[in-house]
Short mmCIF file of C-alpha atoms in Angstrom, two decimals:
data_model
loop_
_atom_site.label_atom_id
_atom_site.label_comp_id
_atom_site.label_asym_id
_atom_site.label_seq_id
_atom_site.Cartn_x
_atom_site.Cartn_y
_atom_site.Cartn_z
CA MET A 156 1.90 -23.15 -24.11
CA ASN A 157 -0.79 -23.76 -21.53
CA GLU A 158 -2.53 -20.39 -21.21
CA ARG A 159 -4.71 -19.23 -18.38
CA VAL A 160 -8.46 -19.13 -18.98
CA ILE A 161 -9.37 -15.46 -18.76
CA PRO A 162 -12.45 -14.84 -16.61
CA ALA A 163 -15.37 -13.22 -18.45
CA PRO A 164 -15.74 -9.51 -17.70
CA SER A 165 -18.80 -8.26 -15.86
CA VAL A 166 -20.50 -6.15 -18.55
CA ASP A 167 -22.25 -2.97 -17.40
CA ALA A 168 -24.02 -0.08 -19.09
CA GLU A 169 -20.82 1.87 -19.72
CA SER A 170 -18.88 -1.11 -21.10
CA GLN A 171 -21.59 -2.87 -23.13
CA PRO A 172 -20.85 -1.06 -26.46
CA PHE A 173 -17.17 -1.85 -26.02
CA TYR A 174 -17.81 -5.57 -25.68
CA GLU A 175 -20.34 -5.58 -28.53
CA ALA A 176 -17.63 -4.07 -30.75
CA ALA A 177 -15.06 -6.54 -29.41
CA ASN A 178 -17.37 -9.39 -30.43
CA GLN A 179 -17.14 -7.94 -33.97
CA GLY A 180 -13.34 -7.70 -33.81
CA ARG A 181 -13.09 -3.98 -33.14
CA PHE A 182 -11.14 -2.31 -30.30
CA LEU A 183 -12.72 0.90 -29.04
CA ILE A 184 -11.37 3.51 -26.70
CA ARG A 185 -13.07 6.66 -25.57
CA ARG A 186 -12.16 10.21 -26.49
CA CYS A 187 -13.38 13.56 -25.14
CA ARG A 188 -15.38 15.80 -27.47
CA ALA A 189 -14.23 18.86 -25.53
CA CYS A 190 -10.50 18.38 -24.90
CA LEU A 191 -10.06 15.66 -27.59
CA ARG A 192 -7.88 13.51 -25.30
CA ALA A 193 -8.30 9.74 -25.32
CA HIS A 194 -8.48 7.99 -21.97
CA TRP A 195 -8.60 4.52 -20.43
CA HIS A 196 -10.65 2.89 -18.98
CA PRO A 197 -13.68 4.16 -20.89
CA ARG A 198 -16.13 6.39 -19.06
CA SER A 199 -18.94 8.72 -20.03
CA LEU A 200 -17.37 11.88 -18.60
CA CYS A 201 -13.75 12.74 -19.42
CA PRO A 202 -11.44 12.10 -16.42
CA PHE A 203 -9.33 15.10 -17.49
CA CYS A 204 -11.94 17.82 -18.10
CA PHE A 205 -15.36 16.23 -17.36
CA GLY A 206 -16.42 16.85 -20.96
CA GLU A 207 -18.67 14.37 -22.78
CA THR A 208 -16.87 11.47 -24.42
CA GLU A 209 -17.46 9.25 -27.45
CA TRP A 210 -16.21 5.92 -28.78
CA SER A 211 -13.26 5.91 -31.13
CA GLU A 212 -11.63 2.95 -32.86
CA ALA A 213 -8.03 2.37 -31.77
CA SER A 214 -5.18 0.97 -33.84
CA GLY A 215 -4.32 -1.87 -31.47
CA GLU A 216 -0.64 -0.87 -31.60
CA GLY A 217 1.33 -0.16 -28.46
CA GLU A 218 4.37 -0.96 -26.37
CA ILE A 219 4.94 -2.60 -23.02
CA TYR A 220 5.22 -0.03 -20.21
CA SER A 221 5.67 -2.65 -17.48
CA TYR A 222 4.79 -6.29 -16.83
CA SER A 223 5.07 -9.12 -14.33
CA VAL A 224 4.76 -12.87 -14.77
CA MET A 225 2.76 -14.40 -11.91
CA ARG A 226 4.66 -17.57 -11.04
CA ARG A 227 2.56 -18.73 -8.10
CA THR A 228 -0.50 -19.78 -10.09
CA GLU A 229 -1.03 -22.71 -12.42
CA PRO A 230 -0.82 -21.83 -15.22
CA PRO A 231 1.34 -18.72 -14.76
CA TYR A 232 0.30 -15.56 -16.65
CA ALA A 233 1.72 -12.18 -17.64
CA ILE A 234 0.00 -9.02 -16.50
CA ALA A 235 1.13 -5.79 -18.16
CA TYR A 236 0.55 -2.13 -18.68
CA VAL A 237 0.61 -1.42 -22.43
CA LYS A 238 0.90 2.16 -23.68
CA LEU A 239 -1.37 2.48 -26.71
CA ALA A 240 -0.31 4.42 -29.81
CA GLU A 241 -3.29 6.72 -29.07
CA GLY A 242 -1.78 7.68 -25.70
CA PRO A 243 -3.54 5.92 -22.83
CA THR A 244 -1.92 3.05 -20.93
CA ILE A 245 -4.11 -0.01 -20.38
CA LEU A 246 -3.97 -2.84 -17.86
CA THR A 247 -3.92 -6.11 -19.81
CA ASN A 248 -2.34 -9.52 -20.31
CA ILE A 249 0.45 -10.44 -22.70
CA VAL A 250 -0.69 -13.62 -24.48
CA ALA A 251 0.61 -15.96 -27.18
CA THR A 252 4.15 -14.92 -26.27
CA PRO A 253 6.85 -16.90 -24.42
CA PHE A 254 7.42 -15.27 -21.04
CA ASP A 255 11.15 -14.83 -21.66
CA ALA A 256 10.39 -12.76 -24.79
CA ILE A 257 8.47 -10.14 -22.79
CA ALA A 258 10.36 -6.96 -21.97
CA VAL A 259 9.62 -3.34 -21.11
CA GLY A 260 9.59 -1.19 -24.24
CA LYS A 261 8.80 -3.99 -26.71
CA PRO A 262 6.17 -3.25 -29.38
CA VAL A 263 2.95 -5.20 -29.09
CA ARG A 264 -0.24 -5.69 -31.09
CA LEU A 265 -3.82 -6.24 -29.95
CA VAL A 266 -5.27 -9.73 -29.54
CA LEU A 267 -8.96 -9.85 -28.69
CA ALA A 268 -8.66 -12.87 -26.42
CA PRO A 269 -11.57 -15.20 -25.68
CA THR A 270 -12.84 -15.36 -22.11
CA ASP A 271 -14.44 -18.08 -20.04
CA GLY A 272 -17.78 -19.50 -21.22
CA ALA A 273 -19.90 -17.15 -23.34
CA GLY A 274 -18.05 -14.03 -22.19
CA PRO A 275 -17.00 -11.40 -24.73
CA PRO A 276 -13.32 -11.14 -25.76
CA VAL A 277 -11.07 -8.76 -23.82
CA PRO A 278 -8.15 -6.66 -25.12
CA CYS A 279 -4.85 -8.51 -24.67
CA PHE A 280 -1.58 -8.03 -26.51
CA GLN A 281 1.22 -10.06 -28.04
CA ILE A 282 4.79 -9.17 -28.90
CA VAL A 283 5.16 -8.08 -32.54
CA GLY A 284 7.52 -10.12 -34.68
CA MET B 1296 1.23 25.25 17.83
CA ASN B 1297 3.23 22.74 19.83
CA GLY B 1298 0.97 19.90 20.82
CA GLN B 1299 -2.55 20.06 19.43
CA ALA B 1300 -2.78 16.30 19.93
CA TYR B 1301 -0.59 13.57 21.37
CA ILE B 1302 -0.30 9.84 20.81
CA VAL B 1303 -0.60 8.67 24.41
CA GLY B 1304 -1.19 4.94 23.91
CA ALA B 1305 0.18 2.34 21.48
CA TYR B 1306 -0.21 -1.41 21.59
CA GLU B 1307 0.64 -4.23 19.19
CA HIS B 1308 -1.22 -7.47 19.81
CA PRO B 1309 1.40 -10.21 20.38
CA THR B 1310 -0.43 -12.92 18.42
CA ARG B 1311 0.66 -13.84 14.91
CA LYS B 1312 -1.81 -16.72 14.52
CA ALA B 1313 -5.20 -16.61 16.16
CA PRO B 1314 -7.45 -19.50 15.08
CA ASP B 1315 -9.27 -19.40 18.43
CA LYS B 1316 -10.07 -15.69 18.48
CA THR B 1317 -12.58 -13.60 16.52
CA VAL B 1318 -11.60 -10.49 14.58
CA ALA B 1319 -13.81 -8.36 16.86
CA GLN B 1320 -12.05 -9.85 19.90
CA LEU B 1321 -8.64 -8.95 18.46
CA HIS B 1322 -9.84 -5.35 17.93
CA ALA B 1323 -11.07 -5.15 21.54
CA GLU B 1324 -7.96 -6.77 23.02
CA SER B 1325 -5.80 -4.33 21.07
CA ALA B 1326 -7.91 -1.41 22.29
CA ALA B 1327 -7.59 -2.59 25.90
CA GLY B 1328 -3.83 -2.86 25.47
CA ALA B 1329 -3.49 0.67 24.12
CA LEU B 1330 -5.68 2.10 26.89
CA ALA B 1331 -3.59 0.32 29.52
CA ASP B 1332 -0.42 1.65 27.89
CA ALA B 1333 -1.82 5.18 28.10
CA GLY B 1334 -3.18 4.80 31.63
CA LEU B 1335 -6.72 5.51 30.47
CA THR B 1336 -9.94 3.49 30.55
CA LYS B 1337 -12.62 2.78 27.98
CA ARG B 1338 -14.86 5.39 29.63
CA ASP B 1339 -12.36 8.07 28.60
CA VAL B 1340 -12.77 7.27 24.87
CA ASP B 1341 -15.11 9.61 22.97
CA GLY B 1342 -13.67 9.25 19.45
CA TYR B 1343 -13.27 6.05 17.41
CA PHE B 1344 -11.50 5.37 14.11
CA CYS B 1345 -11.46 2.13 12.12
CA ALA B 1346 -11.22 0.97 8.50
CA GLY B 1347 -12.31 -1.93 6.32
CA ASP B 1348 -10.84 -4.64 8.55
CA ALA B 1349 -13.37 -3.75 11.27
CA PRO B 1350 -16.31 -6.16 10.92
CA GLY B 1351 -19.62 -4.47 10.20
CA MET B 1352 -20.74 -1.22 8.63
CA GLY B 1353 -18.08 1.42 9.27
CA PRO B 1354 -17.68 1.89 13.04
CA LEU B 1355 -21.20 0.66 13.94
CA SER B 1356 -20.57 -2.93 14.98
CA MET B 1357 -17.20 -2.42 16.64
CA ALA B 1358 -18.31 0.65 18.58
CA ASP B 1359 -21.28 -1.35 19.86
CA TYR B 1360 -19.23 -4.52 20.56
CA MET B 1361 -16.72 -2.54 22.63
CA GLY B 1362 -19.42 -0.45 24.31
CA LEU B 1363 -18.04 2.92 23.23
CA ARG B 1364 -19.89 6.19 23.79
CA LEU B 1365 -18.75 8.53 21.07
CA THR B 1366 -18.98 12.16 20.06
CA HIS B 1367 -16.86 11.60 16.94
CA PHE B 1368 -16.04 8.74 14.54
CA ASP B 1369 -14.41 8.17 11.14
CA SER B 1370 -14.03 5.02 9.04
CA THR B 1371 -11.90 6.36 6.20
CA ASP B 1372 -10.53 3.36 4.30
CA VAL B 1373 -7.54 3.72 2.02
CA GLY B 1374 -6.19 0.23 2.69
CA GLY B 1375 -3.18 -0.44 4.86
CA CYS B 1376 -2.24 3.20 5.42
CA SER B 1377 -5.71 4.10 6.78
CA TYR B 1378 -4.55 4.09 10.42
CA ILE B 1379 -1.78 6.59 9.68
CA ALA B 1380 -4.44 8.86 8.18
CA HIS B 1381 -6.64 8.16 11.21
CA VAL B 1382 -3.99 9.65 13.51
CA ALA B 1383 -4.10 12.80 11.39
CA HIS B 1384 -7.91 12.87 11.40
CA ALA B 1385 -8.02 12.22 15.16
CA SER B 1386 -5.59 15.06 15.84
CA GLN B 1387 -7.70 17.38 13.65
CA ALA B 1388 -10.90 16.32 15.42
CA ILE B 1389 -9.29 16.90 18.83
CA ALA B 1390 -8.00 20.32 17.78
CA ALA B 1391 -11.52 21.16 16.58
CA GLY B 1392 -12.99 20.11 19.92
CA LYS B 1393 -14.96 17.18 18.49
CA CYS B 1394 -13.46 14.63 20.90
CA ASN B 1395 -10.88 14.38 23.68
CA VAL B 1396 -9.58 10.81 23.51
CA ALA B 1397 -9.59 8.97 20.18
CA LEU B 1398 -9.18 5.21 19.82
CA ILE B 1399 -7.88 3.70 16.55
CA THR B 1400 -8.01 -0.08 16.04
CA LEU B 1401 -6.95 -2.61 13.43
CA ALA B 1402 -7.19 -6.40 13.53
CA GLY B 1403 -7.53 -9.38 11.23
CA ARG B 1404 -6.84 -13.06 10.69
CA PRO B 1405 -5.61 -13.44 7.08
CA ARG B 1406 -3.18 -16.19 8.11
CA THR B 1407 -5.91 -18.32 9.65
CA GLU B 1408 -8.41 -17.51 6.91
CA GLY B 1409 -5.98 -18.11 4.04
CA HIS B 1410 -5.89 -14.67 2.40
CA SER B 1411 -2.72 -13.58 0.67
CA GLY B 1412 -1.45 -11.35 -2.08
CA VAL B 1413 -1.58 -13.89 -4.90
CA ILE B 1414 -5.36 -14.35 -4.64
CA PRO B 1415 -7.71 -11.85 -6.32
CA ARG B 1416 -9.88 -9.87 -3.92
CA PRO B 1417 -13.58 -10.43 -4.58
CA ALA B 1418 -14.58 -8.39 -7.64
CA VAL B 1419 -17.46 -5.99 -7.02
CA ALA B 1420 -19.36 -5.31 -10.25
CA ALA B 1421 -20.32 -1.73 -9.35
CA VAL B 1422 -16.67 -0.74 -8.87
CA PRO B 1423 -16.02 1.12 -12.13
CA GLU B 1424 -12.69 -0.54 -12.99
CA THR B 1425 -13.91 -4.08 -12.33
CA THR B 1426 -15.10 -4.84 -15.86
CA TRP B 1427 -11.85 -3.44 -17.34
CA GLU B 1428 -9.34 -4.99 -14.93
CA ALA B 1429 -10.70 -8.09 -13.18
CA PRO B 1430 -10.19 -10.41 -16.20
CA PHE B 1431 -6.44 -9.80 -16.19
CA GLY B 1432 -5.58 -11.29 -12.81
CA ALA B 1433 -4.47 -8.13 -11.02
CA VAL B 1434 -3.55 -9.17 -7.47
CA THR B 1435 -1.52 -7.48 -4.76
CA THR B 1436 1.82 -9.05 -5.66
CA ASN B 1437 1.84 -8.39 -9.40
CA MET B 1438 0.49 -4.85 -9.00
CA TYR B 1439 3.55 -4.02 -6.86
CA ALA B 1440 5.86 -6.11 -9.03
CA MET B 1441 5.12 -3.99 -12.11
CA VAL B 1442 6.33 -0.94 -10.19
CA ALA B 1443 9.58 -2.71 -9.38
CA MET B 1444 9.95 -3.84 -13.00
CA ARG B 1445 9.56 -0.28 -14.30
CA HIS B 1446 11.93 1.07 -11.62
CA MET B 1447 14.58 -1.38 -12.77
CA TYR B 1448 14.04 -0.32 -16.40
CA GLU B 1449 14.10 3.41 -15.71
CA PHE B 1450 16.83 3.62 -13.08
CA GLY B 1451 18.86 0.42 -13.25
CA THR B 1452 17.70 -0.71 -9.81
CA THR B 1453 18.76 -4.31 -9.14
CA PRO B 1454 17.14 -7.24 -7.32
CA GLU B 1455 20.12 -7.20 -4.95
CA GLN B 1456 19.44 -3.58 -4.00
CA LEU B 1457 15.79 -4.37 -3.30
CA ALA B 1458 16.92 -7.35 -1.23
CA TRP B 1459 18.80 -5.02 1.14
CA VAL B 1460 15.44 -3.75 2.42
CA LYS B 1461 14.55 -7.26 3.58
CA VAL B 1462 18.05 -7.87 4.94
CA ALA B 1463 17.79 -4.72 7.09
CA ALA B 1464 14.34 -5.68 8.38
CA SER B 1465 15.61 -9.13 9.33
CA HIS B 1466 18.51 -7.62 11.29
CA HIS B 1467 15.92 -5.81 13.40
CA ALA B 1468 13.46 -8.71 13.68
CA GLN B 1469 16.03 -10.96 15.34
CA HIS B 1470 15.57 -8.86 18.51
CA ASN B 1471 11.75 -9.00 18.49
CA PRO B 1472 10.47 -12.09 20.32
CA ASN B 1473 7.02 -11.67 18.74
CA ALA B 1474 8.31 -11.37 15.15
CA MET B 1475 7.03 -14.02 12.76
CA LEU B 1476 10.43 -14.32 11.01
CA ARG B 1477 13.43 -13.79 13.30
CA GLU B 1478 16.17 -15.32 11.18
CA VAL B 1479 18.72 -12.89 9.76
CA VAL B 1480 18.82 -13.27 5.97
CA THR B 1481 21.33 -12.25 3.31
CA VAL B 1482 20.98 -10.65 -0.11
CA VAL B 1483 21.64 -14.07 -1.64
CA ASP B 1484 18.86 -15.60 0.47
CA VAL B 1485 16.41 -13.05 -0.92
CA VAL B 1486 17.34 -13.27 -4.60
CA THR B 1487 17.46 -17.09 -4.53
CA SER B 1488 14.06 -17.43 -2.82
CA PRO B 1489 11.25 -18.55 -5.17
CA MET B 1490 10.01 -16.00 -7.70
CA ILE B 1491 6.44 -14.94 -6.90
CA ALA B 1492 5.74 -12.23 -9.50
CA ASP B 1493 8.75 -11.02 -11.49
CA PRO B 1494 10.88 -9.34 -10.23
CA LEU B 1495 9.64 -9.89 -6.65
CA HIS B 1496 10.81 -13.01 -4.83
CA ARG B 1497 9.17 -14.62 -1.86
CA LEU B 1498 11.46 -12.74 0.52
CA ASP B 1499 10.61 -9.41 -1.17
CA CYS B 1500 7.06 -9.89 0.16
CA CYS B 1501 5.73 -9.19 3.65
CA VAL B 1502 4.44 -11.90 5.95
CA VAL B 1503 0.78 -12.89 6.20
CA SER B 1504 -0.07 -12.72 9.90
CA ASP B 1505 -3.04 -12.60 12.22
CA GLY B 1506 -3.04 -9.88 14.83
CA GLY B 1507 -3.96 -6.33 15.60
CA GLY B 1508 -2.97 -3.03 17.05
CA ALA B 1509 -4.41 0.11 18.56
CA LEU B 1510 -3.50 3.74 19.20
CA ILE B 1511 -4.85 6.39 21.56
CA VAL B 1512 -4.68 10.06 20.54
CA ALA B 1513 -5.55 12.62 23.20
CA LYS B 1514 -5.76 16.37 23.74
CA PRO B 1515 -2.86 18.18 25.46
CA GLU B 1516 -4.51 18.54 28.88
CA ILE B 1517 -5.04 14.77 29.06
CA ALA B 1518 -1.57 13.95 27.68
CA ARG B 1519 0.00 16.12 30.39
CA SER B 1520 -1.97 14.31 33.10
CA LEU B 1521 -0.57 10.90 32.11
CA HIS B 1522 2.74 9.49 33.29
CA ARG B 1523 4.08 8.63 29.83
CA PRO B 1524 6.57 10.27 27.46
CA ARG B 1525 4.64 12.80 25.39
CA VAL B 1526 4.70 12.33 21.60
CA TRP B 1527 2.82 14.93 19.59
CA VAL B 1528 1.61 14.95 16.01
CA ARG B 1529 3.78 17.59 14.35
CA GLY B 1530 3.20 16.94 10.62
CA ARG B 1531 0.49 15.25 8.57
CA GLY B 1532 0.01 14.51 4.89
CA GLU B 1533 -2.40 12.44 2.84
CA ALA B 1534 -2.79 11.79 -0.88
CA LEU B 1535 -4.39 9.45 -3.41
CA LYS B 1536 -3.04 8.27 -6.75
CA GLY B 1537 -4.74 6.21 -9.44
CA THR B 1538 -4.41 5.24 -13.06
CA ALA B 1539 -5.00 8.87 -14.09
CA GLY B 1540 -7.27 8.20 -17.06
CA GLY B 1541 -4.54 6.06 -18.58
CA ASP B 1542 -1.71 8.51 -17.93
CA VAL B 1543 0.06 5.79 -15.96
CA ASP B 1544 3.44 6.63 -14.40
CA LEU B 1545 4.75 3.97 -12.02
CA THR B 1546 7.91 5.89 -11.13
CA TRP B 1547 6.28 7.77 -8.26
CA SER B 1548 3.72 7.15 -5.55
CA ALA B 1549 1.22 9.27 -3.64
CA ALA B 1550 3.93 9.64 -0.98
CA ARG B 1551 5.39 12.28 -3.29
CA ILE B 1552 2.44 14.42 -2.17
CA SER B 1553 1.76 13.21 1.38
CA GLY B 1554 5.43 13.37 2.39
CA PRO B 1555 6.18 16.98 1.46
CA ALA B 1556 2.83 18.03 2.97
CA ALA B 1557 3.83 16.47 6.31
CA PHE B 1558 7.33 17.98 6.20
CA ALA B 1559 5.89 21.41 5.36
CA GLU B 1560 3.42 21.30 8.24
CA ALA B 1561 6.12 20.14 10.64
CA GLY B 1562 8.64 22.66 9.37
CA VAL B 1563 11.41 20.05 9.19
CA LYS B 1564 13.46 18.32 6.47
CA PRO B 1565 14.07 14.63 5.72
CA THR B 1566 17.61 14.97 7.11
CA ASP B 1567 16.12 15.97 10.49
CA ILE B 1568 14.33 12.60 10.86
CA LYS B 1569 16.06 10.25 13.33
CA TYR B 1570 13.96 7.16 12.64
CA ALA B 1571 11.39 6.22 9.96
CA SER B 1572 8.65 3.60 9.92
CA ILE B 1573 8.10 2.95 6.21
CA TYR B 1574 5.29 0.64 5.13
CA ASP B 1575 6.95 -2.48 3.76
CA SER B 1576 4.29 -4.56 2.05
CA PHE B 1577 7.11 -5.32 -0.40
CA THR B 1578 10.71 -4.23 -0.70
CA ILE B 1579 9.80 -1.96 -3.63
CA THR B 1580 7.21 -0.17 -1.48
CA VAL B 1581 9.98 1.01 0.87
CA LEU B 1582 12.29 2.07 -1.93
CA MET B 1583 9.56 4.09 -3.65
CA GLN B 1584 8.55 5.92 -0.46
CA ILE B 1585 12.16 6.71 0.48
CA GLU B 1586 12.55 8.48 -2.87
CA ASP B 1587 9.16 10.20 -2.77
CA LEU B 1588 9.66 11.47 0.79
CA GLY B 1589 12.95 13.04 -0.26
CA PHE B 1590 15.39 10.87 1.70
CA CYS B 1591 17.21 10.53 -1.63
CA GLU B 1592 16.77 11.65 -5.23
CA LYS B 1593 14.27 9.91 -7.50
CA GLY B 1594 15.92 6.84 -8.99
CA GLU B 1595 18.63 6.68 -6.30
CA GLY B 1596 16.59 4.48 -3.93
CA GLY B 1597 18.40 1.29 -4.88
CA ARG B 1598 21.79 2.74 -4.05
CA PHE B 1599 20.39 4.39 -0.90
CA VAL B 1600 19.00 1.20 0.68
CA ALA B 1601 22.03 -0.96 -0.19
CA ASP B 1602 24.81 -1.97 2.17
CA GLY B 1603 22.83 -1.75 5.37
CA ASN B 1604 21.83 1.91 5.17
CA LEU B 1605 18.46 1.09 6.79
CA ILE B 1606 19.91 -0.92 9.70
CA SER B 1607 19.74 0.73 13.12
CA GLY B 1608 23.21 1.56 14.41
CA VAL B 1609 24.72 0.98 10.96
CA GLY B 1610 23.02 3.14 8.35
CA ARG B 1611 21.84 6.71 7.89
CA LEU B 1612 18.11 5.94 7.99
CA PRO B 1613 17.16 3.32 10.60
CA PHE B 1614 13.75 1.95 9.59
CA ASN B 1615 11.17 -0.57 10.86
CA THR B 1616 13.12 -1.58 13.95
CA ASP B 1617 10.37 -4.06 14.96
CA GLY B 1618 11.14 -6.05 11.81
CA GLY B 1619 8.30 -4.41 9.89
CA GLY B 1620 5.80 -6.17 7.70
CA LEU B 1621 8.62 -8.01 5.97
CA CYS B 1622 9.56 -9.95 9.14
CA ASN B 1623 7.47 -9.03 12.17
CA ASN B 1624 3.78 -8.58 11.51
CA HIS B 1625 1.25 -7.51 8.86
CA PRO B 1626 -2.10 -7.97 10.64
CA ALA B 1627 -5.21 -7.94 8.43
CA ASN B 1628 -2.85 -7.60 5.44
CA ARG B 1629 -2.66 -3.95 6.51
CA GLY B 1630 0.53 -2.59 8.04
CA GLY B 1631 -0.24 1.04 8.82
CA ILE B 1632 -0.87 0.79 12.53
CA THR B 1633 2.29 -1.17 13.30
CA LYS B 1634 4.23 1.59 11.54
CA VAL B 1635 2.89 4.20 13.96
CA ILE B 1636 3.33 1.88 16.97
CA GLU B 1637 7.05 1.34 16.34
CA ALA B 1638 7.56 5.06 15.61
CA VAL B 1639 5.98 5.84 19.00
CA ARG B 1640 8.21 3.25 20.69
CA GLN B 1641 11.27 4.88 19.13
CA ALA B 1642 10.17 8.41 20.07
CA ARG B 1643 9.56 7.29 23.66
CA GLY B 1644 12.88 5.45 23.82
CA GLU B 1645 10.99 2.18 24.36
CA ALA B 1646 12.16 0.20 21.32
CA HIS B 1647 14.30 -2.89 21.92
CA PRO B 1648 17.68 -1.66 23.24
CA ALA B 1649 19.50 -3.39 20.39
CA VAL B 1650 17.63 -1.27 17.82
CA GLN B 1651 16.71 1.88 19.77
CA VAL B 1652 17.95 4.96 17.91
CA LYS B 1653 19.76 7.44 20.17
CA ASN B 1654 17.80 10.65 20.83
CA ALA B 1655 15.00 9.64 18.46
CA ASP B 1656 13.04 12.77 19.29
CA LEU B 1657 11.79 13.34 15.71
CA VAL B 1658 10.39 10.32 13.87
CA LEU B 1659 8.29 9.60 10.82
CA ALA B 1660 5.66 7.00 9.95
CA THR B 1661 4.47 6.64 6.38
CA GLY B 1662 2.44 4.13 4.42
CA ILE B 1663 0.89 3.10 1.12
CA GLY B 1664 -2.53 1.42 1.06
CA GLY B 1665 -4.17 -0.31 -1.89
CA LEU B 1666 -2.14 -1.18 -4.97
CA LEU B 1667 1.10 0.73 -5.61
CA GLY B 1668 0.79 -0.01 -9.35
CA GLY B 1669 -2.88 0.96 -9.44
CA ARG B 1670 -5.10 2.96 -7.11
CA HIS B 1671 -3.51 3.68 -3.75
CA GLY B 1672 -3.50 6.04 -0.81
CA SER B 1673 -0.55 7.42 1.09
CA ALA B 1674 -0.40 8.91 4.57
CA THR B 1675 2.61 10.41 6.34
CA LEU B 1676 3.04 11.48 9.96
CA ILE B 1677 5.90 13.31 11.65
CA LEU B 1678 5.92 12.78 15.41
CA GLU B 1679 8.00 14.54 18.01
CA ARG B 1680 8.82 13.75 21.60
CA GLU B 1681 8.22 16.80 23.72
#
């Protein structure tokens, strides 16, 4: 399947440790030291309680909350919201999966997908099984 | 309480393609049209409201270009619903004595310039979500499509039910000589049109048009001096919704907050509303707002919009009798101002006779700006003819 080239993310001070870990094959999310809730996207102050947050390795397991296949671009691609096992829902792409196999509720697993040029990998997902 | 501020002027620019005009010119021509409609002149304007479609920094360039002398201004930008919020802000400013006559303008040329909802907007690195979202190709169409997909999963909503929103809009647009699409379409036409972003077809999406519009909001003493039907701002609501730290729930929109706030301020119920302008960037946008405003129960939107229930003279909730964004006009890729304009026409009894709702003395205009499946704003107005 001809897959879309994913543009490289613009790395900033808050995201740099995430992408360094991704380059080593690890998927980090951020969790609050005060209220202990995980959130997405990562930020230094908790969006729920404004407590200080820290990196935490995630399992990479989740399920599709919603998705849409963009048919008007060449190649087409599948955007999705995936609900992680740790709780937060993440905007992502479903990759390495035939479009007609994608459905709401299906279990998915993390794929750290390469991006354009020398960009770091970004968290995408594929259908399990 | 009756009548802190009145919408005394409303004008929709007739152009739908303007390669030979500038965006600033379209703003000014729209402003002139609204002032003429009100029976006021530019010298009467002392408040100005605009959003991100206005070229320049906030109101600075457009206020200077039009030669406005202002005591109050506001460039709140929450996307396509900004102008609905501007009416609320203008009425508040007038009630507070900050200005007497407020001008609100919108204009743009996305059709000429080739902007549409399948092209990413320029990513700005300092925007905090950019690094986390830009790689994944989030564009307008697919960020509304995911809402429709989840609605279908949760509530059994069908593509055919969504299509009824477009069918109703097309029934109205046939009477609007300025509408971009005047052909009446069927449910089959919609669901057999090319898929853009599953489950939204081409005919589930609004038009891309050049154009503009303007509104004039004035204090009661001025409204009473003008020889126009008087439409006052009776209820106002505004809200924002985002991705909530990852606690994403696509089954509701910010209209769930802005709608009840407007109804509470107005002291009326959804069943009291005679006509509703409901921002129709996509068919799903209308369905979501109808539920969130309380015109039907959550999840019942598909059944509510089916079988012509939104068609004037046929259904229980006549909507977007100008043809809306789906058929008439979506200038600057922002439909908020045209929603207020048609609501004012209905309240005045000045809509096309074929679609004019009888005794439309209490009307509603509501909109969603930004991305329904991501960060968006909502603004709701309830207007009453005095």
